[in-house]
Amino acid sequence: MKIVVLTGAGISAESGLKTFRDADGLWEGYNVYDVATPEAWERNPELVQQFYNERRSQVLAAKPNKAHEILAELEKDFDVEIITQNIDDLHERAGSTRVTHLHGVITKSQSDAKAELTYPIVGTDIRMGELCELGSQLRPHVVWFGEAVPMIEVAAKLCKQADLFVLIGTSLAVYPAAGLIDFVPSVIDKYIIDPKTPDVKRYKNVINIEKNAVDGVAELKEILANAR
């Protein structure tokens, strides 16, 4: 059985990572449009670089939580594909082997001239003056507001192939990621794990688990075990 899981801010929050989801567009005290747009990078690259260097330090200090770990464990019995809106690498560190990052991953850098050129980061910081092989400044490997989401077609294809779909910790407010559920076959079960269930009334076969990610994924594990 192919289980396709779409994760959002709620699963990372339980590892202590703050996002702008909960605070009126503010992310660690910054307006997201001052630190997470191409225009912000053009206007003040030093500020943007500093912001993501700080976020990267937080990500590296954070640890995967039980929800991440259970999703990784499910690979023993199921064909599990993780699609994440999050820019951390907690799914990988928990042991998940098939993770599609819609919005990039903060532990890599990319060329300012050509986004396809990505590099591992040694340590926590990207420094101004660090250049790619084309001679352009390195920036975080993160999809900013206003930029294309290059992995969205890959994610949509995975959703079409799902035998079971799980949505964890996302409000379905950020597009195009929020539209992925439209590609999921209508006849299959769709589990929604979030204390505040997003508006999914128009979809069929929805099972709501109104819990946080850790408790909700634990419940899902029991449901899957009992169904076998």
PDB file of C-alpha atoms in Angstrom:
ATOM      1  CA  MET A   1       0.000   0.000   0.000  1.00  0.00           C
ATOM      2  CA  LYS A   2       1.331   3.412  -0.958  1.00  0.00           C
ATOM      3  CA  ILE A   3       0.856   5.975   1.827  1.00  0.00           C
ATOM      4  CA  VAL A   4       1.423   9.581   0.766  1.00  0.00           C
ATOM      5  CA  VAL A   5       1.922  12.007   3.650  1.00  0.00           C
ATOM      6  CA  LEU A   6       1.832  15.806   3.322  1.00  0.00           C
ATOM      7  CA  THR A   7       3.367  17.555   6.323  1.00  0.00           C
ATOM      8  CA  GLY A   8       3.364  21.192   7.350  1.00  0.00           C
ATOM      9  CA  ALA A   9       4.390  23.479  10.161  1.00  0.00           C
ATOM     10  CA  GLY A  10       2.556  21.562  12.869  1.00  0.00           C
ATOM     11  CA  ILE A  11       4.880  18.572  12.823  1.00  0.00           C
ATOM     12  CA  SER A  12       8.045  20.705  13.086  1.00  0.00           C
ATOM     13  CA  ALA A  13       6.537  22.880  15.810  1.00  0.00           C
ATOM     14  CA  GLU A  14       6.615  19.917  18.170  1.00  0.00           C
ATOM     15  CA  SER A  15      10.378  19.806  17.725  1.00  0.00           C
ATOM     16  CA  GLY A  16      10.513  23.421  18.876  1.00  0.00           C
ATOM     17  CA  LEU A  17      10.773  25.099  15.477  1.00  0.00           C
ATOM     18  CA  LYS A  18       8.702  28.243  15.186  1.00  0.00           C
ATOM     19  CA  THR A  19       7.069  29.261  11.917  1.00  0.00           C
ATOM     20  CA  PHE A  20       5.113  32.254  10.718  1.00  0.00           C
ATOM     21  CA  ARG A  21       1.927  30.175  10.641  1.00  0.00           C
ATOM     22  CA  ASP A  22       0.788  31.174  14.132  1.00  0.00           C
ATOM     23  CA  ALA A  23       1.719  34.824  14.429  1.00  0.00           C
ATOM     24  CA  ASP A  24       0.147  37.190  11.922  1.00  0.00           C
ATOM     25  CA  GLY A  25       2.798  36.767   9.276  1.00  0.00           C
ATOM     26  CA  LEU A  26       5.697  37.257  11.676  1.00  0.00           C
ATOM     27  CA  TRP A  27       8.521  34.732  11.751  1.00  0.00           C
ATOM     28  CA  GLU A  28      10.800  35.059  14.763  1.00  0.00           C
ATOM     29  CA  GLY A  29       9.837  38.733  14.961  1.00  0.00           C
ATOM     30  CA  TYR A  30      10.376  39.482  11.260  1.00  0.00           C
ATOM     31  CA  ASN A  31       7.757  40.245   8.647  1.00  0.00           C
ATOM     32  CA  VAL A  32       8.050  37.343   6.222  1.00  0.00           C
ATOM     33  CA  TYR A  33       8.107  39.757   3.273  1.00  0.00           C
ATOM     34  CA  ASP A  34      11.277  41.313   4.674  1.00  0.00           C
ATOM     35  CA  VAL A  35      13.132  37.997   4.800  1.00  0.00           C
ATOM     36  CA  ALA A  36      11.392  35.476   2.530  1.00  0.00           C
ATOM     37  CA  THR A  37      10.941  37.069  -0.898  1.00  0.00           C
ATOM     38  CA  PRO A  38      13.224  37.677  -3.883  1.00  0.00           C
ATOM     39  CA  GLU A  39      12.624  41.394  -3.384  1.00  0.00           C
ATOM     40  CA  ALA A  40      13.879  41.195   0.209  1.00  0.00           C
ATOM     41  CA  TRP A  41      17.030  39.433  -1.012  1.00  0.00           C
ATOM     42  CA  GLU A  42      17.609  42.100  -3.628  1.00  0.00           C
ATOM     43  CA  ARG A  43      16.958  44.876  -1.138  1.00  0.00           C
ATOM     44  CA  ASN A  44      18.953  43.580   1.828  1.00  0.00           C
ATOM     45  CA  PRO A  45      20.780  40.291   1.174  1.00  0.00           C
ATOM     46  CA  GLU A  46      22.815  40.589   4.368  1.00  0.00           C
ATOM     47  CA  LEU A  47      19.661  40.626   6.509  1.00  0.00           C
ATOM     48  CA  VAL A  48      18.133  37.687   4.644  1.00  0.00           C
ATOM     49  CA  GLN A  49      21.349  35.690   4.900  1.00  0.00           C
ATOM     50  CA  GLN A  50      21.611  36.407   8.628  1.00  0.00           C
ATOM     51  CA  PHE A  51      17.974  35.425   9.171  1.00  0.00           C
ATOM     52  CA  TYR A  52      18.388  32.040   7.490  1.00  0.00           C
ATOM     53  CA  ASN A  53      21.728  31.405   9.171  1.00  0.00           C
ATOM     54  CA  GLU A  54      19.937  31.815  12.499  1.00  0.00           C
ATOM     55  CA  ARG A  55      17.068  29.553  11.394  1.00  0.00           C
ATOM     56  CA  ARG A  56      19.571  26.951  10.209  1.00  0.00           C
ATOM     57  CA  SER A  57      21.234  26.898  13.618  1.00  0.00           C
ATOM     58  CA  GLN A  58      17.830  26.274  15.184  1.00  0.00           C
ATOM     59  CA  VAL A  59      17.074  23.450  12.751  1.00  0.00           C
ATOM     60  CA  LEU A  60      20.408  21.749  13.419  1.00  0.00           C
ATOM     61  CA  ALA A  61      19.833  22.002  17.169  1.00  0.00           C
ATOM     62  CA  ALA A  62      16.316  20.561  16.911  1.00  0.00           C
ATOM     63  CA  LYS A  63      15.637  16.832  17.011  1.00  0.00           C
ATOM     64  CA  PRO A  64      13.019  14.769  15.187  1.00  0.00           C
ATOM     65  CA  ASN A  65       9.983  14.103  17.356  1.00  0.00           C
ATOM     66  CA  LYS A  66       7.939  10.926  17.734  1.00  0.00           C
ATOM     67  CA  ALA A  67       5.715  11.844  14.783  1.00  0.00           C
ATOM     68  CA  HIS A  68       8.739  11.991  12.481  1.00  0.00           C
ATOM     69  CA  GLU A  69      10.005   8.718  13.899  1.00  0.00           C
ATOM     70  CA  ILE A  70       6.722   6.838  13.482  1.00  0.00           C
ATOM     71  CA  LEU A  71       6.426   7.965   9.861  1.00  0.00           C
ATOM     72  CA  ALA A  72       9.901   6.604   9.241  1.00  0.00           C
ATOM     73  CA  GLU A  73       9.016   3.324  10.971  1.00  0.00           C
ATOM     74  CA  LEU A  74       5.988   2.872   8.703  1.00  0.00           C
ATOM     75  CA  GLU A  75       8.397   2.228   5.828  1.00  0.00           C
ATOM     76  CA  LYS A  76       8.912  -1.266   7.289  1.00  0.00           C
ATOM     77  CA  ASP A  77       5.378  -2.240   6.322  1.00  0.00           C
ATOM     78  CA  PHE A  78       4.250   0.285   3.712  1.00  0.00           C
ATOM     79  CA  ASP A  79       5.434   2.219   0.679  1.00  0.00           C
ATOM     80  CA  VAL A  80       5.641   5.662   2.316  1.00  0.00           C
ATOM     81  CA  GLU A  81       6.238   8.901   0.442  1.00  0.00           C
ATOM     82  CA  ILE A  82       6.660  12.092   2.464  1.00  0.00           C
ATOM     83  CA  ILE A  83       5.880  15.436   0.858  1.00  0.00           C
ATOM     84  CA  THR A  84       6.778  18.316   3.157  1.00  0.00           C
ATOM     85  CA  GLN A  85       6.202  22.039   3.100  1.00  0.00           C
ATOM     86  CA  ASN A  86       8.859  22.401   5.796  1.00  0.00           C
ATOM     87  CA  ILE A  87      12.411  23.490   5.063  1.00  0.00           C
ATOM     88  CA  ASP A  88      14.012  21.471   7.869  1.00  0.00           C
ATOM     89  CA  ASP A  89      15.571  18.018   7.463  1.00  0.00           C
ATOM     90  CA  LEU A  90      13.858  16.357  10.439  1.00  0.00           C
ATOM     91  CA  HIS A  91      12.110  13.710   8.325  1.00  0.00           C
ATOM     92  CA  GLU A  92      15.439  12.555   6.930  1.00  0.00           C
ATOM     93  CA  ARG A  93      17.107  12.571  10.325  1.00  0.00           C
ATOM     94  CA  ALA A  94      14.256  10.447  11.690  1.00  0.00           C
ATOM     95  CA  GLY A  95      14.968   7.865   9.006  1.00  0.00           C
ATOM     96  CA  SER A  96      12.478   8.549   6.213  1.00  0.00           C
ATOM     97  CA  THR A  97      14.122   7.665   2.907  1.00  0.00           C
ATOM     98  CA  ARG A  98      11.703   9.202   0.402  1.00  0.00           C
ATOM     99  CA  VAL A  99      11.110  12.872   1.167  1.00  0.00           C
ATOM    100  CA  THR A 100      10.019  15.480  -1.378  1.00  0.00           C
ATOM    101  CA  HIS A 101      10.736  19.035  -0.208  1.00  0.00           C
ATOM    102  CA  LEU A 102       8.319  21.469  -1.817  1.00  0.00           C
ATOM    103  CA  HIS A 103      10.009  24.560  -0.445  1.00  0.00           C
ATOM    104  CA  GLY A 104      13.650  23.504  -0.412  1.00  0.00           C
ATOM    105  CA  VAL A 105      15.778  22.508   2.559  1.00  0.00           C
ATOM    106  CA  ILE A 106      17.648  25.005   4.693  1.00  0.00           C
ATOM    107  CA  THR A 107      20.681  22.764   5.193  1.00  0.00           C
ATOM    108  CA  LYS A 108      21.698  23.364   1.558  1.00  0.00           C
ATOM    109  CA  SER A 109      22.709  26.477  -0.358  1.00  0.00           C
ATOM    110  CA  GLN A 110      21.900  27.342  -3.936  1.00  0.00           C
ATOM    111  CA  SER A 111      23.224  29.613  -6.632  1.00  0.00           C
ATOM    112  CA  ASP A 112      21.621  33.035  -6.862  1.00  0.00           C
ATOM    113  CA  ALA A 113      21.954  32.747 -10.640  1.00  0.00           C
ATOM    114  CA  LYS A 114      20.717  29.183 -11.143  1.00  0.00           C
ATOM    115  CA  ALA A 115      18.520  27.562  -8.498  1.00  0.00           C
ATOM    116  CA  GLU A 116      19.308  24.048  -9.741  1.00  0.00           C
ATOM    117  CA  LEU A 117      22.894  24.434  -8.521  1.00  0.00           C
ATOM    118  CA  THR A 118      22.777  23.344  -4.882  1.00  0.00           C
ATOM    119  CA  TYR A 119      25.529  22.618  -2.385  1.00  0.00           C
ATOM    120  CA  PRO A 120      25.834  21.176   1.110  1.00  0.00           C
ATOM    121  CA  ILE A 121      26.638  23.728   3.794  1.00  0.00           C
ATOM    122  CA  VAL A 122      29.694  23.168   5.971  1.00  0.00           C
ATOM    123  CA  GLY A 123      28.740  24.359   9.439  1.00  0.00           C
ATOM    124  CA  THR A 124      25.716  26.565   9.953  1.00  0.00           C
ATOM    125  CA  ASP A 125      26.352  29.725   7.943  1.00  0.00           C
ATOM    126  CA  ILE A 126      26.369  30.859   4.339  1.00  0.00           C
ATOM    127  CA  ARG A 127      28.609  33.924   4.179  1.00  0.00           C
ATOM    128  CA  MET A 128      28.325  36.891   1.894  1.00  0.00           C
ATOM    129  CA  GLY A 129      31.062  36.489  -0.686  1.00  0.00           C
ATOM    130  CA  GLU A 130      30.664  32.692  -0.900  1.00  0.00           C
ATOM    131  CA  LEU A 131      30.067  32.038  -4.576  1.00  0.00           C
ATOM    132  CA  CYS A 132      28.731  29.218  -6.720  1.00  0.00           C
ATOM    133  CA  GLU A 133      30.661  27.781  -9.661  1.00  0.00           C
ATOM    134  CA  LEU A 134      29.113  30.468 -11.895  1.00  0.00           C
ATOM    135  CA  GLY A 135      30.493  33.228  -9.689  1.00  0.00           C
ATOM    136  CA  SER A 136      27.139  34.210  -8.122  1.00  0.00           C
ATOM    137  CA  GLN A 137      26.398  34.612  -4.427  1.00  0.00           C
ATOM    138  CA  LEU A 138      25.163  31.541  -2.569  1.00  0.00           C
ATOM    139  CA  ARG A 139      21.780  31.868  -0.884  1.00  0.00           C
ATOM    140  CA  PRO A 140      19.585  29.490   1.138  1.00  0.00           C
ATOM    141  CA  HIS A 141      18.047  26.593  -0.798  1.00  0.00           C
ATOM    142  CA  VAL A 142      14.566  27.790   0.084  1.00  0.00           C
ATOM    143  CA  VAL A 143      11.598  28.623  -2.133  1.00  0.00           C
ATOM    144  CA  TRP A 144      10.559  32.150  -1.248  1.00  0.00           C
ATOM    145  CA  PHE A 145       7.146  33.746  -1.663  1.00  0.00           C
ATOM    146  CA  GLY A 146       6.738  34.688  -5.295  1.00  0.00           C
ATOM    147  CA  GLU A 147       9.078  31.978  -6.581  1.00  0.00           C
ATOM    148  CA  ALA A 148       8.103  28.869  -8.530  1.00  0.00           C
ATOM    149  CA  VAL A 149       7.754  25.578  -6.649  1.00  0.00           C
ATOM    150  CA  PRO A 150       9.796  23.224  -8.840  1.00  0.00           C
ATOM    151  CA  MET A 151       8.809  20.003  -7.043  1.00  0.00           C
ATOM    152  CA  ILE A 152       5.044  20.571  -7.206  1.00  0.00           C
ATOM    153  CA  GLU A 153       4.548  18.378 -10.287  1.00  0.00           C
ATOM    154  CA  VAL A 154       6.485  15.526  -8.704  1.00  0.00           C
ATOM    155  CA  ALA A 155       4.337  15.870  -5.574  1.00  0.00           C
ATOM    156  CA  ALA A 156       1.100  15.943  -7.589  1.00  0.00           C
ATOM    157  CA  LYS A 157       2.087  12.723  -9.351  1.00  0.00           C
ATOM    158  CA  LEU A 158       2.744  11.047  -5.998  1.00  0.00           C
ATOM    159  CA  CYS A 159      -0.668  12.164  -4.705  1.00  0.00           C
ATOM    160  CA  LYS A 160      -2.367  10.603  -7.734  1.00  0.00           C
ATOM    161  CA  GLN A 161      -0.706   7.275  -6.903  1.00  0.00           C
ATOM    162  CA  ALA A 162      -1.776   7.218  -3.240  1.00  0.00           C
ATOM    163  CA  ASP A 163      -3.695   4.296  -1.751  1.00  0.00           C
ATOM    164  CA  LEU A 164      -4.015   6.264   1.478  1.00  0.00           C
ATOM    165  CA  PHE A 165      -3.374   9.976   2.072  1.00  0.00           C
ATOM    166  CA  VAL A 166      -2.350  11.646   5.330  1.00  0.00           C
ATOM    167  CA  LEU A 167      -2.255  15.378   6.008  1.00  0.00           C
ATOM    168  CA  ILE A 168      -0.341  16.451   9.121  1.00  0.00           C
ATOM    169  CA  GLY A 169      -0.036  19.893  10.679  1.00  0.00           C
ATOM    170  CA  THR A 170      -0.951  22.098   7.749  1.00  0.00           C
ATOM    171  CA  SER A 171      -3.758  24.608   7.413  1.00  0.00           C
ATOM    172  CA  LEU A 172      -3.968  24.176   3.619  1.00  0.00           C
ATOM    173  CA  ALA A 173      -3.502  27.924   3.271  1.00  0.00           C
ATOM    174  CA  VAL A 174      -0.288  28.127   1.227  1.00  0.00           C
ATOM    175  CA  TYR A 175      -0.568  27.420  -2.487  1.00  0.00           C
ATOM    176  CA  PRO A 176       0.309  25.546  -4.599  1.00  0.00           C
ATOM    177  CA  ALA A 177       0.940  22.991  -1.818  1.00  0.00           C
ATOM    178  CA  ALA A 178      -2.629  23.354  -0.542  1.00  0.00           C
ATOM    179  CA  GLY A 179      -3.928  22.184  -3.913  1.00  0.00           C
ATOM    180  CA  LEU A 180      -2.168  18.811  -3.744  1.00  0.00           C
ATOM    181  CA  ILE A 181      -5.133  17.208  -2.013  1.00  0.00           C
ATOM    182  CA  ASP A 182      -7.107  17.790  -5.224  1.00  0.00           C
ATOM    183  CA  PHE A 183      -4.878  15.233  -6.958  1.00  0.00           C
ATOM    184  CA  VAL A 184      -5.615  12.511  -4.406  1.00  0.00           C
ATOM    185  CA  PRO A 185      -8.098   9.882  -5.681  1.00  0.00           C
ATOM    186  CA  SER A 186     -11.535  10.673  -4.258  1.00  0.00           C
ATOM    187  CA  VAL A 187     -12.233   7.041  -3.359  1.00  0.00           C
ATOM    188  CA  ILE A 188      -9.325   6.579  -0.922  1.00  0.00           C
ATOM    189  CA  ASP A 189      -9.224   7.421   2.791  1.00  0.00           C
ATOM    190  CA  LYS A 190      -7.744  10.782   3.745  1.00  0.00           C
ATOM    191  CA  TYR A 191      -6.582  11.219   7.318  1.00  0.00           C
ATOM    192  CA  ILE A 192      -6.302  14.812   8.565  1.00  0.00           C
ATOM    193  CA  ILE A 193      -4.159  15.185  11.693  1.00  0.00           C
ATOM    194  CA  ASP A 194      -4.375  18.671  13.208  1.00  0.00           C
ATOM    195  CA  PRO A 195      -5.939  20.200  16.339  1.00  0.00           C
ATOM    196  CA  LYS A 196      -7.756  22.594  13.996  1.00  0.00           C
ATOM    197  CA  THR A 197      -9.107  20.716  11.008  1.00  0.00           C
ATOM    198  CA  PRO A 198      -8.786  22.753   7.796  1.00  0.00           C
ATOM    199  CA  ASP A 199     -11.785  23.154   5.496  1.00  0.00           C
ATOM    200  CA  VAL A 200     -11.981  19.819   3.689  1.00  0.00           C
ATOM    201  CA  LYS A 201     -15.766  19.481   3.511  1.00  0.00           C
ATOM    202  CA  ARG A 202     -15.774  19.109  -0.279  1.00  0.00           C
ATOM    203  CA  TYR A 203     -13.623  15.962  -0.149  1.00  0.00           C
ATOM    204  CA  LYS A 204     -14.883  12.417   0.317  1.00  0.00           C
ATOM    205  CA  ASN A 205     -13.617   9.741   2.719  1.00  0.00           C
ATOM    206  CA  VAL A 206     -12.030  12.183   5.180  1.00  0.00           C
ATOM    207  CA  ILE A 207     -11.179  10.975   8.692  1.00  0.00           C
ATOM    208  CA  ASN A 208     -10.319  13.757  11.136  1.00  0.00           C
ATOM    209  CA  ILE A 209      -7.889  13.139  13.983  1.00  0.00           C
ATOM    210  CA  GLU A 210      -8.078  16.398  15.928  1.00  0.00           C
ATOM    211  CA  LYS A 211      -4.802  16.034  17.779  1.00  0.00           C
ATOM    212  CA  ASN A 212      -1.290  17.408  17.587  1.00  0.00           C
ATOM    213  CA  ALA A 213       1.154  15.673  15.281  1.00  0.00           C
ATOM    214  CA  VAL A 214       2.792  13.392  17.850  1.00  0.00           C
ATOM    215  CA  ASP A 215      -0.457  12.080  19.343  1.00  0.00           C
ATOM    216  CA  GLY A 216      -2.257  12.000  15.999  1.00  0.00           C
ATOM    217  CA  VAL A 217       0.444  10.025  14.190  1.00  0.00           C
ATOM    218  CA  ALA A 218       0.563   7.576  17.098  1.00  0.00           C
ATOM    219  CA  GLU A 219      -3.177   7.052  16.694  1.00  0.00           C
ATOM    220  CA  LEU A 220      -2.773   6.591  12.953  1.00  0.00           C
ATOM    221  CA  LYS A 221      -0.110   3.934  13.599  1.00  0.00           C
ATOM    222  CA  GLU A 222      -2.605   1.993  15.733  1.00  0.00           C
ATOM    223  CA  ILE A 223      -5.329   2.314  13.089  1.00  0.00           C
ATOM    224  CA  LEU A 224      -3.003   0.977  10.399  1.00  0.00           C
ATOM    225  CA  ALA A 225      -1.818  -1.890  12.620  1.00  0.00           C
ATOM    226  CA  ASN A 226      -5.391  -2.953  13.404  1.00  0.00           C
ATOM    227  CA  ALA A 227      -6.379  -2.788   9.731  1.00  0.00           C
ATOM    228  CA  ARG A 228      -3.734  -5.269   8.616  1.00  0.00           C
TER     229      ARG A 228
END
